[in-house]
Short mmCIF file of C-alpha atoms in Angstrom, two decimals:
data_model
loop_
_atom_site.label_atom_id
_atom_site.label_comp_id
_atom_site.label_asym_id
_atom_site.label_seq_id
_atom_site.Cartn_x
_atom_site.Cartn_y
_atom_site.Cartn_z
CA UNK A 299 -5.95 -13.87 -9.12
CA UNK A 300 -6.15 -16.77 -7.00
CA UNK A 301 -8.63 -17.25 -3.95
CA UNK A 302 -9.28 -19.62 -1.60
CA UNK A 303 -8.02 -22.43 0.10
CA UNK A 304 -8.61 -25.34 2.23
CA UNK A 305 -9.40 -24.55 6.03
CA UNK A 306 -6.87 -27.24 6.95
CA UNK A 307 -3.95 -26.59 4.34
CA UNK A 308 -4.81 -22.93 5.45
CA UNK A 309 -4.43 -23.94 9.54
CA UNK A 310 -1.20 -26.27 8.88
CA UNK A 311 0.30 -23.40 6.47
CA UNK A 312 0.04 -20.78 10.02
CA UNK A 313 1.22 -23.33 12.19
CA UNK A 314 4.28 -23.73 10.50
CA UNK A 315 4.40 -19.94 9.91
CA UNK A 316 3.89 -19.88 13.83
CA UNK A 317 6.74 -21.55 14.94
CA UNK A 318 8.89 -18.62 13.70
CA UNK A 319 7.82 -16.04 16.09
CA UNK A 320 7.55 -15.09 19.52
CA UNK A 321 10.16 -15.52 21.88
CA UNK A 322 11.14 -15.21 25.78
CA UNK A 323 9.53 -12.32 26.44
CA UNK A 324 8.90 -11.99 30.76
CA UNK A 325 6.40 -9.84 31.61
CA UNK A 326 3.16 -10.13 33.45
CA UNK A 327 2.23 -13.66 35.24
CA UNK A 328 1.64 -16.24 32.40
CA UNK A 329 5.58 -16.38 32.10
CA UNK A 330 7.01 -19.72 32.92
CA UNK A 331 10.36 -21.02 33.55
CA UNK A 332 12.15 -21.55 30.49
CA UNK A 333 10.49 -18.78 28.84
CA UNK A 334 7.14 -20.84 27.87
CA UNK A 335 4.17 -18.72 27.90
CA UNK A 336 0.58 -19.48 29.18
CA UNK A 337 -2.68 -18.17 29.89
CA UNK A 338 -5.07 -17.47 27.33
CA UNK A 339 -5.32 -14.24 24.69
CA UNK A 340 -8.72 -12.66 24.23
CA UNK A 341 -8.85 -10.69 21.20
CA UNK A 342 -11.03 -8.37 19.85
CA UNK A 343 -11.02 -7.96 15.84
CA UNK A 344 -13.15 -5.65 13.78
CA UNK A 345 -12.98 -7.68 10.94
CA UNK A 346 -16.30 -7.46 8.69
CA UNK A 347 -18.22 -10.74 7.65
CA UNK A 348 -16.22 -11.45 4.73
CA UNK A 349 -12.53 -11.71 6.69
CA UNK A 350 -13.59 -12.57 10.02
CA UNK A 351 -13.68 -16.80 9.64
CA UNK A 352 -9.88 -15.95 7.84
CA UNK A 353 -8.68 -14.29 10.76
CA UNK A 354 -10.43 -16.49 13.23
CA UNK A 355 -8.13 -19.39 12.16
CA UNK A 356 -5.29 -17.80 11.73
CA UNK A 357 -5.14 -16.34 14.85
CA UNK A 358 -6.17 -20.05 16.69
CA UNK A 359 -3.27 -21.05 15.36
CA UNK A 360 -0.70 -19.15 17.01
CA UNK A 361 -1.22 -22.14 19.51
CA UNK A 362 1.18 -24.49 17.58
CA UNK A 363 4.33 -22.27 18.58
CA UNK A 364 2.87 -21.65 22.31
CA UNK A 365 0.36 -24.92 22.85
CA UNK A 366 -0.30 -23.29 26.37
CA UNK A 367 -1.36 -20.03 25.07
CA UNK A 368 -5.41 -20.09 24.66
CA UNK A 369 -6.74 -17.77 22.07
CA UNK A 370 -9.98 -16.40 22.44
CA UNK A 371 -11.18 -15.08 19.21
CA UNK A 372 -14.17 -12.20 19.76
CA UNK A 373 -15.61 -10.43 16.60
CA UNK A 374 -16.33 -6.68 17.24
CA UNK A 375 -19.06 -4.80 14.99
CA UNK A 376 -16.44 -2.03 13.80
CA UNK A 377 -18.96 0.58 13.97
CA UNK A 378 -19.74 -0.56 18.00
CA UNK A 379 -16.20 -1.09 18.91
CA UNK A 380 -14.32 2.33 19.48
CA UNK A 381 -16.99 3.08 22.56
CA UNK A 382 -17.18 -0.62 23.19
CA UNK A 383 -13.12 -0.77 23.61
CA UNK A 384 -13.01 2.12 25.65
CA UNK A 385 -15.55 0.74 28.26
CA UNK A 386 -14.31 -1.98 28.41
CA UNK A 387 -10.51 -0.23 28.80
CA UNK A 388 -11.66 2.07 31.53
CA UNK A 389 -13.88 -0.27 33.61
CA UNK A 390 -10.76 -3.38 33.49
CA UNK A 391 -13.93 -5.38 33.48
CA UNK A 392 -13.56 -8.24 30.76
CA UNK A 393 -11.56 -6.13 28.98
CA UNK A 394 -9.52 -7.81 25.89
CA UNK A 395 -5.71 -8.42 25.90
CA UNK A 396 -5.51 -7.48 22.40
CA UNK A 397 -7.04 -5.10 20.17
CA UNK A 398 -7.48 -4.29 16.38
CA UNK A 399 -7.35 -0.54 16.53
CA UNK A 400 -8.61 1.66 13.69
CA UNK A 401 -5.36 3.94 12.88
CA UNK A 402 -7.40 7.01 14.45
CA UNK A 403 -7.92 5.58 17.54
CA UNK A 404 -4.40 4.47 18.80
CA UNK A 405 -3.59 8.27 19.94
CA UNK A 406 -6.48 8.21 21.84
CA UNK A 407 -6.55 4.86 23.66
CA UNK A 408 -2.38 5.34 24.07
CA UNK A 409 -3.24 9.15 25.31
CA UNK A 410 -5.97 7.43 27.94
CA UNK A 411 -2.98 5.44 29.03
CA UNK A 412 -4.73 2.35 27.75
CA UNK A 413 -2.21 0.43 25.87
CA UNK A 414 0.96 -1.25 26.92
CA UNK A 415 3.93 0.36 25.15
CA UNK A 416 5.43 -2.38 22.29
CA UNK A 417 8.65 -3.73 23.95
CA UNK A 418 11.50 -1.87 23.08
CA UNK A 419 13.23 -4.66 20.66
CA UNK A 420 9.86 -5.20 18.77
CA UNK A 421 9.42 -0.84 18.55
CA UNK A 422 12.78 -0.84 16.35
CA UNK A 423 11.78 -3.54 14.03
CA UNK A 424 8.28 -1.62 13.55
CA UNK A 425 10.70 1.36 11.89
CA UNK A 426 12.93 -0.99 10.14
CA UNK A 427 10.74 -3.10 8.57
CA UNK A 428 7.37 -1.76 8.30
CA UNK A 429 5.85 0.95 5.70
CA UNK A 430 6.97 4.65 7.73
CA UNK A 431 3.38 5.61 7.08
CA UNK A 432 1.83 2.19 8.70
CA UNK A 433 4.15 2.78 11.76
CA UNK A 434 3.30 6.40 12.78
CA UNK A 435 0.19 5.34 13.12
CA UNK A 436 1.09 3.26 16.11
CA UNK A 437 2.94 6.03 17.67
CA UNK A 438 1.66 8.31 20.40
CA UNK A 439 4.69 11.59 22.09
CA UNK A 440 7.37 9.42 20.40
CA UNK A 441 7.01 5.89 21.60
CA UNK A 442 4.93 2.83 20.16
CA UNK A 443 1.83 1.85 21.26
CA UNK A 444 0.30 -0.14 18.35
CA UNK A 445 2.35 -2.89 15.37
CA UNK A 446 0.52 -1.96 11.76
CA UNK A 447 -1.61 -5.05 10.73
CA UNK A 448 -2.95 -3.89 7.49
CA UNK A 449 -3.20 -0.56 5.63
CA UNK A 450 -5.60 0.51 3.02
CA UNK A 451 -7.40 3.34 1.31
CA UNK A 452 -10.17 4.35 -1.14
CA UNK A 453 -10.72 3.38 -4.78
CA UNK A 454 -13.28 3.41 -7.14
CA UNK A 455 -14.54 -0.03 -7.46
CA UNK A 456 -16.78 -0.77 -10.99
CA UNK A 457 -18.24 -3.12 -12.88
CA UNK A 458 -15.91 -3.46 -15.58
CA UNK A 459 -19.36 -5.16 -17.86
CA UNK A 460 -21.44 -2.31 -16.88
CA UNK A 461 -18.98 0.36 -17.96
CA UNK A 462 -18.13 -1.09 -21.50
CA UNK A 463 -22.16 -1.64 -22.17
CA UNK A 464 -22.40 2.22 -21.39
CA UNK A 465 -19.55 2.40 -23.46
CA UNK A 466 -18.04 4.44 -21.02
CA UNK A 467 -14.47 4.70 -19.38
CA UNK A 468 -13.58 4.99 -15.45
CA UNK A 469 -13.74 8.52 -14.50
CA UNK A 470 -11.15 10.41 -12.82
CA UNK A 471 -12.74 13.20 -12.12
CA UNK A 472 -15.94 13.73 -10.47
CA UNK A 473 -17.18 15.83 -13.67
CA UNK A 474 -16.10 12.74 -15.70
CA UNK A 475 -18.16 10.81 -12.94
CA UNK A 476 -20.94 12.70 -13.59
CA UNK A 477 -20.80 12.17 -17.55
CA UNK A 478 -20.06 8.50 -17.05
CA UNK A 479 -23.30 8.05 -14.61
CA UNK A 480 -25.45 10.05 -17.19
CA UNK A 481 -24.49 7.47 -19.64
CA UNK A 482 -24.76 4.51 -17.82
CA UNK A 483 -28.37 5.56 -16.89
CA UNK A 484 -29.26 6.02 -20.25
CA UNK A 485 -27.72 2.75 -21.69
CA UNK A 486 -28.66 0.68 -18.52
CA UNK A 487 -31.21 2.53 -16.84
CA UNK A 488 -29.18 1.80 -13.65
CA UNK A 489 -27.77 4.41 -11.41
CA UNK A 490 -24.13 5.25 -11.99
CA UNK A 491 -22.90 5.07 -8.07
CA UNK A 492 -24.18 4.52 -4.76
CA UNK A 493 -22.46 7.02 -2.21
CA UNK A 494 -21.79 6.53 0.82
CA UNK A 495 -23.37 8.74 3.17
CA UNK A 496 -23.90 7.45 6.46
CA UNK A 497 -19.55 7.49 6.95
CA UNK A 498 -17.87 10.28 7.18
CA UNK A 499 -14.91 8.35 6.24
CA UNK A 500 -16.33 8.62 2.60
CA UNK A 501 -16.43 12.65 3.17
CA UNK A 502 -12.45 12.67 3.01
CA UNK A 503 -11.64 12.26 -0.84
CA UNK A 504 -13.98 15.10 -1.30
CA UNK A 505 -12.28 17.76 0.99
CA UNK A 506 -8.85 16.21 -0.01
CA UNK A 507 -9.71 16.98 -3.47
CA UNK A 508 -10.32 20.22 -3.19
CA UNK A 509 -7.06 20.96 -1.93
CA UNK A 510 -8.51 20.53 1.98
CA UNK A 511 -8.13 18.95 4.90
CA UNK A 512 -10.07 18.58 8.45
CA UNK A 513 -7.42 19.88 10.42
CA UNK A 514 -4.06 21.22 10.66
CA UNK A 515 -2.30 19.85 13.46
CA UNK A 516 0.93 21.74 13.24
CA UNK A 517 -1.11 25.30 13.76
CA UNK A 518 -3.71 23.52 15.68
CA UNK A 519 -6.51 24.96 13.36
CA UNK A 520 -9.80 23.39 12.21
CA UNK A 521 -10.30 23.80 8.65
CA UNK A 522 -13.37 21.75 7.62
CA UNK A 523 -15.02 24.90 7.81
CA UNK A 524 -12.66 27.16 5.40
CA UNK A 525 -13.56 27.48 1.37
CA UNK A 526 -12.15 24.16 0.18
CA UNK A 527 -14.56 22.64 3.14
CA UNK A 528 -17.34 24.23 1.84
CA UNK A 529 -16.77 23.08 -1.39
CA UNK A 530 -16.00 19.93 -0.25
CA UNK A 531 -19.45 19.27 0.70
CA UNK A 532 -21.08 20.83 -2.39
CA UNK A 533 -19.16 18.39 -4.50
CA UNK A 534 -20.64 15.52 -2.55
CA UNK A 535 -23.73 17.14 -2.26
CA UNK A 536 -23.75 17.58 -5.84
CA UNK A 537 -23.30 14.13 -7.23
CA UNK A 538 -26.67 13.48 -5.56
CA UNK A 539 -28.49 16.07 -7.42
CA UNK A 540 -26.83 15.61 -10.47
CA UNK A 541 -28.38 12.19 -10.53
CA UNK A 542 -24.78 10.78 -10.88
CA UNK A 543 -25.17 9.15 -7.34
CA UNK A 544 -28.04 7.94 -5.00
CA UNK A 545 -27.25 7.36 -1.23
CA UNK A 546 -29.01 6.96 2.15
CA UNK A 547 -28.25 8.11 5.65
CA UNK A 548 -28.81 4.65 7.20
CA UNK A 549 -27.13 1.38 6.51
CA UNK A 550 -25.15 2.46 3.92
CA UNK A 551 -22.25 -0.08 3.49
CA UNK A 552 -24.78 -3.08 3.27
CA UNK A 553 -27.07 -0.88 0.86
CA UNK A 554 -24.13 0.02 -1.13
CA UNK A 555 -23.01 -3.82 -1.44
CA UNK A 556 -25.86 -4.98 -1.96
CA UNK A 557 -26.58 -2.63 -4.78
CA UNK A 558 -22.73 -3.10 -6.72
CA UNK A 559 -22.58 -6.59 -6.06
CA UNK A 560 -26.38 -7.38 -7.58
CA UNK A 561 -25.66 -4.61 -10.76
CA UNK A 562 -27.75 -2.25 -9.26
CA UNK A 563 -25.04 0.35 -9.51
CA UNK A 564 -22.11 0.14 -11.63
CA UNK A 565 -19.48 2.04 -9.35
CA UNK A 566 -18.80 3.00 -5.95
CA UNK A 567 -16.32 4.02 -3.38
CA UNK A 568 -14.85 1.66 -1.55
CA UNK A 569 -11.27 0.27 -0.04
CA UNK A 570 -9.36 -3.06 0.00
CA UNK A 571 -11.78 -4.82 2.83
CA UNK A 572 -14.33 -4.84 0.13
CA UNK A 573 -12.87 -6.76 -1.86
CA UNK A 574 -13.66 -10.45 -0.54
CA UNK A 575 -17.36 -9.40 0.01
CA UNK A 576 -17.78 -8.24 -3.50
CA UNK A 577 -16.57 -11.26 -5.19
CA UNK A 578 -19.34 -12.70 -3.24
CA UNK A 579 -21.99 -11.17 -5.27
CA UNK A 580 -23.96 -12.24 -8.41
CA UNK A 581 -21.75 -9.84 -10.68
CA UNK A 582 -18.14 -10.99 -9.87
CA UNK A 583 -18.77 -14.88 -10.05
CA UNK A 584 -15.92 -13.94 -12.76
CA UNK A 585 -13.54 -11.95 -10.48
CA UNK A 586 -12.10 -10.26 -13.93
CA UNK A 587 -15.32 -8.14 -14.07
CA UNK A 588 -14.40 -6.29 -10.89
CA UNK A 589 -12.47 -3.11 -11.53
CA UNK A 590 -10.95 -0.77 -9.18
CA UNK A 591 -9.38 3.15 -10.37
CA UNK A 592 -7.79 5.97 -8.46
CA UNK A 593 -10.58 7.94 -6.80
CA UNK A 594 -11.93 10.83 -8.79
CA UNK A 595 -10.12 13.81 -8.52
CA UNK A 596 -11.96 17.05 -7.05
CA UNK A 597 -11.36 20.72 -8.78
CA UNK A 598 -7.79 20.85 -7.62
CA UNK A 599 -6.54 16.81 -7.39
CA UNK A 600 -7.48 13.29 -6.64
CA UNK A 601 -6.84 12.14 -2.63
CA UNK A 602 -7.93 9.48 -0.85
CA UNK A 603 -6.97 8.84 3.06
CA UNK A 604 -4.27 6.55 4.52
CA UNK A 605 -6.30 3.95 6.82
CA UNK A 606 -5.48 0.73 7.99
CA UNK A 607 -5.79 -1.34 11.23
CA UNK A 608 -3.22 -1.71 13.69
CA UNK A 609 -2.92 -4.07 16.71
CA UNK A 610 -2.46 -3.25 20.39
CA UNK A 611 -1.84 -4.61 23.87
CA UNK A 612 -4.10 -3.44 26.68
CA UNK A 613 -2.14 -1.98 29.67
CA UNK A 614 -4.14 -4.10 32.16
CA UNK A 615 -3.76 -7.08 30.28
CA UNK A 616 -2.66 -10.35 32.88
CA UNK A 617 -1.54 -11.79 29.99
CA UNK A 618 1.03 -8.86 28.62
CA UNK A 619 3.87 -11.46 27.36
CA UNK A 620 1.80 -13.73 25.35
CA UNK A 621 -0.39 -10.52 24.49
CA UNK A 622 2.49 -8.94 22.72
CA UNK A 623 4.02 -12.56 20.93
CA UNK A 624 0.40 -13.23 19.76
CA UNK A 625 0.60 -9.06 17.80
CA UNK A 626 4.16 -10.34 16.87
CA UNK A 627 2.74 -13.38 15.18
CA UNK A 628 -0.52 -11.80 13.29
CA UNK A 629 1.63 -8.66 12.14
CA UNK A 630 4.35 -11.52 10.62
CA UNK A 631 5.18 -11.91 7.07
CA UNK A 632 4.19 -14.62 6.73
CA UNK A 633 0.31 -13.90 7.94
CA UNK A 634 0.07 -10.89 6.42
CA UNK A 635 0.99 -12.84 2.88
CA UNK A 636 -1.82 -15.22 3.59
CA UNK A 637 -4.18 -11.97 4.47
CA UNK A 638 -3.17 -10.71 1.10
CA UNK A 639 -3.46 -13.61 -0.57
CA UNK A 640 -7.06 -15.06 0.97
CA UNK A 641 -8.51 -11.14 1.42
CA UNK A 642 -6.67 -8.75 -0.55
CA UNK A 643 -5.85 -7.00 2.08
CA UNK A 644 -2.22 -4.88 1.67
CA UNK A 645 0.61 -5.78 4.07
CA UNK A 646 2.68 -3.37 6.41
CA UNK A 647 5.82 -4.92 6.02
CA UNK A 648 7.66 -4.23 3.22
CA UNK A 649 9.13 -7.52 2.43
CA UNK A 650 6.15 -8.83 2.02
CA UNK A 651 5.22 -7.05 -0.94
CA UNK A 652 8.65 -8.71 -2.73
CA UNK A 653 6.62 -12.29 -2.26
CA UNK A 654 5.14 -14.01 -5.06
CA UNK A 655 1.74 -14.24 -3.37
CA UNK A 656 1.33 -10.62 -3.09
CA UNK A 657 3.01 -9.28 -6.01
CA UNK A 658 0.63 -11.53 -8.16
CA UNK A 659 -2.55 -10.01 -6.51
CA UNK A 660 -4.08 -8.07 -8.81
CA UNK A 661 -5.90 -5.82 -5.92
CA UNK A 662 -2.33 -5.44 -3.92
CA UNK A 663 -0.98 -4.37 -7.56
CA UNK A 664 -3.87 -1.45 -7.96
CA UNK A 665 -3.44 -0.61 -4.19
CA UNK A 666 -0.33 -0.31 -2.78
CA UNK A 667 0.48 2.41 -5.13
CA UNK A 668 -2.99 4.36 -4.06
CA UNK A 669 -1.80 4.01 -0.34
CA UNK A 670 2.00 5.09 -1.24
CA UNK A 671 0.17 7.99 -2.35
CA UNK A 672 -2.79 8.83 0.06
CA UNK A 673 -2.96 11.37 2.39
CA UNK A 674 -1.76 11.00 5.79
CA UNK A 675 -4.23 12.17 8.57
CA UNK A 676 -2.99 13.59 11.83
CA UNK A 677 -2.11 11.23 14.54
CA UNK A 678 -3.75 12.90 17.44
CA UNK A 679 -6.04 12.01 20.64
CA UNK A 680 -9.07 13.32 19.16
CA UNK A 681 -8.76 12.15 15.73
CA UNK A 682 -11.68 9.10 16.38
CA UNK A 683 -13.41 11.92 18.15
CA UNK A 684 -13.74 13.81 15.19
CA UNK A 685 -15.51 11.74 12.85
CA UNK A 686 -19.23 11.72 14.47
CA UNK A 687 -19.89 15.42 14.40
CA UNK A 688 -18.27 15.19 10.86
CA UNK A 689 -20.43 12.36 9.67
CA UNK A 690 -23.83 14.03 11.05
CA UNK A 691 -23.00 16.89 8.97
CA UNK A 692 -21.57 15.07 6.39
CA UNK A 693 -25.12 13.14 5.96
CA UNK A 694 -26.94 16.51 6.56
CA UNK A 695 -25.49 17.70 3.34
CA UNK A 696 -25.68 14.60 0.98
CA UNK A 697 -28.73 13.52 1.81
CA UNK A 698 -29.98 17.43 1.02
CA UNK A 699 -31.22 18.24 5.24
CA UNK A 700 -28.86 20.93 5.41
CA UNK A 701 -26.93 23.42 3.11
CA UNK A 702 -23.00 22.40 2.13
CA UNK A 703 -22.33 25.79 3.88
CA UNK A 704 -24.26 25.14 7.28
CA UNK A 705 -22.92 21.77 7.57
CA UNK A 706 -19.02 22.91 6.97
CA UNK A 707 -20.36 25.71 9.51
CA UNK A 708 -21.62 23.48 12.23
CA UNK A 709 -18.54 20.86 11.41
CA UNK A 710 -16.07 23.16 12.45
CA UNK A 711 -18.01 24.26 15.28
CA UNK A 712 -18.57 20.78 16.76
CA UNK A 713 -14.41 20.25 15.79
CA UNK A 714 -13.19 23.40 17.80
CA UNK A 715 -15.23 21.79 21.01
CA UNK A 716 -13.55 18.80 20.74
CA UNK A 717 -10.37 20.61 20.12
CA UNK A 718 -10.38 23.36 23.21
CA UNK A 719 -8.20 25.87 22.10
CA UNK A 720 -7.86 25.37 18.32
CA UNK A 721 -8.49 28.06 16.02
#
């Protein structure tokens, strides 16, 4: 697969993609006559270190359609920017015009009355042309609050090298992961994995794979806390003290990187915005030694959670019309092939995936068929809200500081005050 490209064929590639969006939108005070917009777009990404510089210029250079329009290009710390957003939402003070949402947290900033609905022309070609999963993510009581800019899931990344020294195949199933890792350590002396632990994010393939889930919206009843829960953290727990795995509870996704991309490790559990900082490291100067497999199935299947990124328009904004052309332009086809293309990261419009610069990507190829298949969470307020209490416990329990059956226990209980009236 092919990466990398020139900053300035990369710059005069978006600006011609630019001039085929936006449009005469009139709304908020940056409108001038003749439909030309003005004013300038602060947005906030959540990009990690690896994609941020990407998205930086392509987003500068939504200023060759609108040369009036002033981007202002902020990098958010992803694990800072749900409470930063927020603040910054319910204060008005210096708040962004633009936002890239994690899919759990548009219910909740659209709920707050935070974002500005997507104009009503722009809404329909969401459900026309984007992946149905991508677009109910942006959707809060039945109208659209958020256009899908990528969407993603969890694989198994390994070291293809590693593996075939161990003589060992990728496991899909965590008592094949378990065999594999016991190999590996005796071939390599090298761990087999580094989990996750500090992310509750990383908690999900467990409980999906035993037939679980965190919630069930439709009967409004918490379930982290029911059998499959339980055993959802005991299979977690367990690839630690089966010596299969080795984690922390701090820092994990730079000690996890670190450790896969230097052959410390030879697998781990990660998703599509990996992918550029891993072909960074020492063991992927040959990009052909990077695998990626289906997440390890539990006792009862393999499942992995839909996430993604969408983009939104604050509801305060001053700047609402170019605000909304600037989420038109970076949720384009013809951006989100260059995203694919420099970053592996999968498209939400489903065109795109019929252009020669995604179809080739070998990444794309493994993951668009994981996310077709991954398990949709529920779109509600408190989803975001959810995930601390679950990741406290969730570290409690890997990292061997509390029982799998008091951490499902106090889970649920922290869920069902979050959730007032929830079973």
């Amino acid at each position: 697969m092919r990466r990398g490209i020139a900053a300035t064929a990369l710059v005069a590639t978006l600006a011609l993609a630019a001039t085929a969006c936006g449009g005469d939108t009139k709304d908020g005070g940056e409108t001038k006559a003749g439909g030309e917009l003005s004013g300038t777009v602060t947005w906030w990404d959540t990009s990690n270190d690896a994609e941020k510089a990407s998205f930086q210029k392509i987003a500068e250079a939504f200023t060759a359609k609108h040369p009036k329009v002033t981007v202002k290009y902020v990098n958010v710390p992803y694990g800072d920017a749900q409470n930063k957003v927020k603040n910054a939402f319910s204060s008005g003070a210096e708040a962004p015009d633009v936002i890239r949402a994690d899919v759990g947290w548009v219910a909740d900033f659209a709920s707050l009355g935070y974002l500005d609905e997507v104009p009503a022309d722009e809404a329909k070609k969401v459900d026309a042309e984007f992946l149905p999963q991508a677009a109910a993510s942006g959707k809060y009581e039945g109208k659209t609050y958020a256009v899908p800019q990528v969407i993603d899931t969890l694989g198994l990344f390994y070291n293809k090298k590693m593996l075939a020294d161990a003589g060992v195949k990728p496991p899909t199933t965590l008592e094949e992961l378990k065999t594999a890792s016991a190999t590996i350590k005796e071939k390599t002396g090298k761990p087999g994995m580094y989990l996750r632990g500090d992310d509750s994010y990383w908690f999900l393939p467990f409980i999906y794979g035993e037939g679980g889930d965190l919630v069930d919206a439709k009967t409004k009843t918490v379930t982290v806390d029911n059998a499959a829960g339980v055993k959802a953290f005991k299979a977690a727990r367990d690839l630690v003290t089966s010596g299969a795995a080795i984690t922390n509870a701090t820092d994990g996704w730079n000690n996890m990187q670190t450790a896969f991309k230097s052959g410390q490790v030879a697998m781990m559990i990660n998703g599509p915005w990996a992918v550029a900082d891993s072909y960074a490291g020492d063991q992927f100067k040959d990009k052909a030694n990077l695998g990626v497999a289906p997440v390890p199935a539990g006792s009862v299947k393999a499942g992995a959670p839909q996430g993604g990124h969408d983009l939104a328009v604050y509801a305060g904004s001053k700047n609402r019309a170019a605000a909304h052309a600037f989420v038109e332009y970076m949720t384009s086809q013809d951006v989100q092939v260059q995203s694919a293309k420099e970053l592996s990261l999968l498209p939400t419009r489903t065109a795109a995936y019929e252009q020669p610069d995604v179809k080739s990507g070998e990444m794309v190829q493994f993951f668009k068929p994981a996310v077709d298949k991954a398990v949709e969470r529920a779109w509600i307020p408190e989803n975001g809200s959810l995930f601390e209490p679950l990741k406290v416990e969730y570290t409690k329990a890997v990292t061997g500081a509390s029982s799998p059956e008091d951490a499902a226990k106090a889970a649920g209980a922290e869920f069902r005050k979050i959730l007032k009236g929830w079973n």
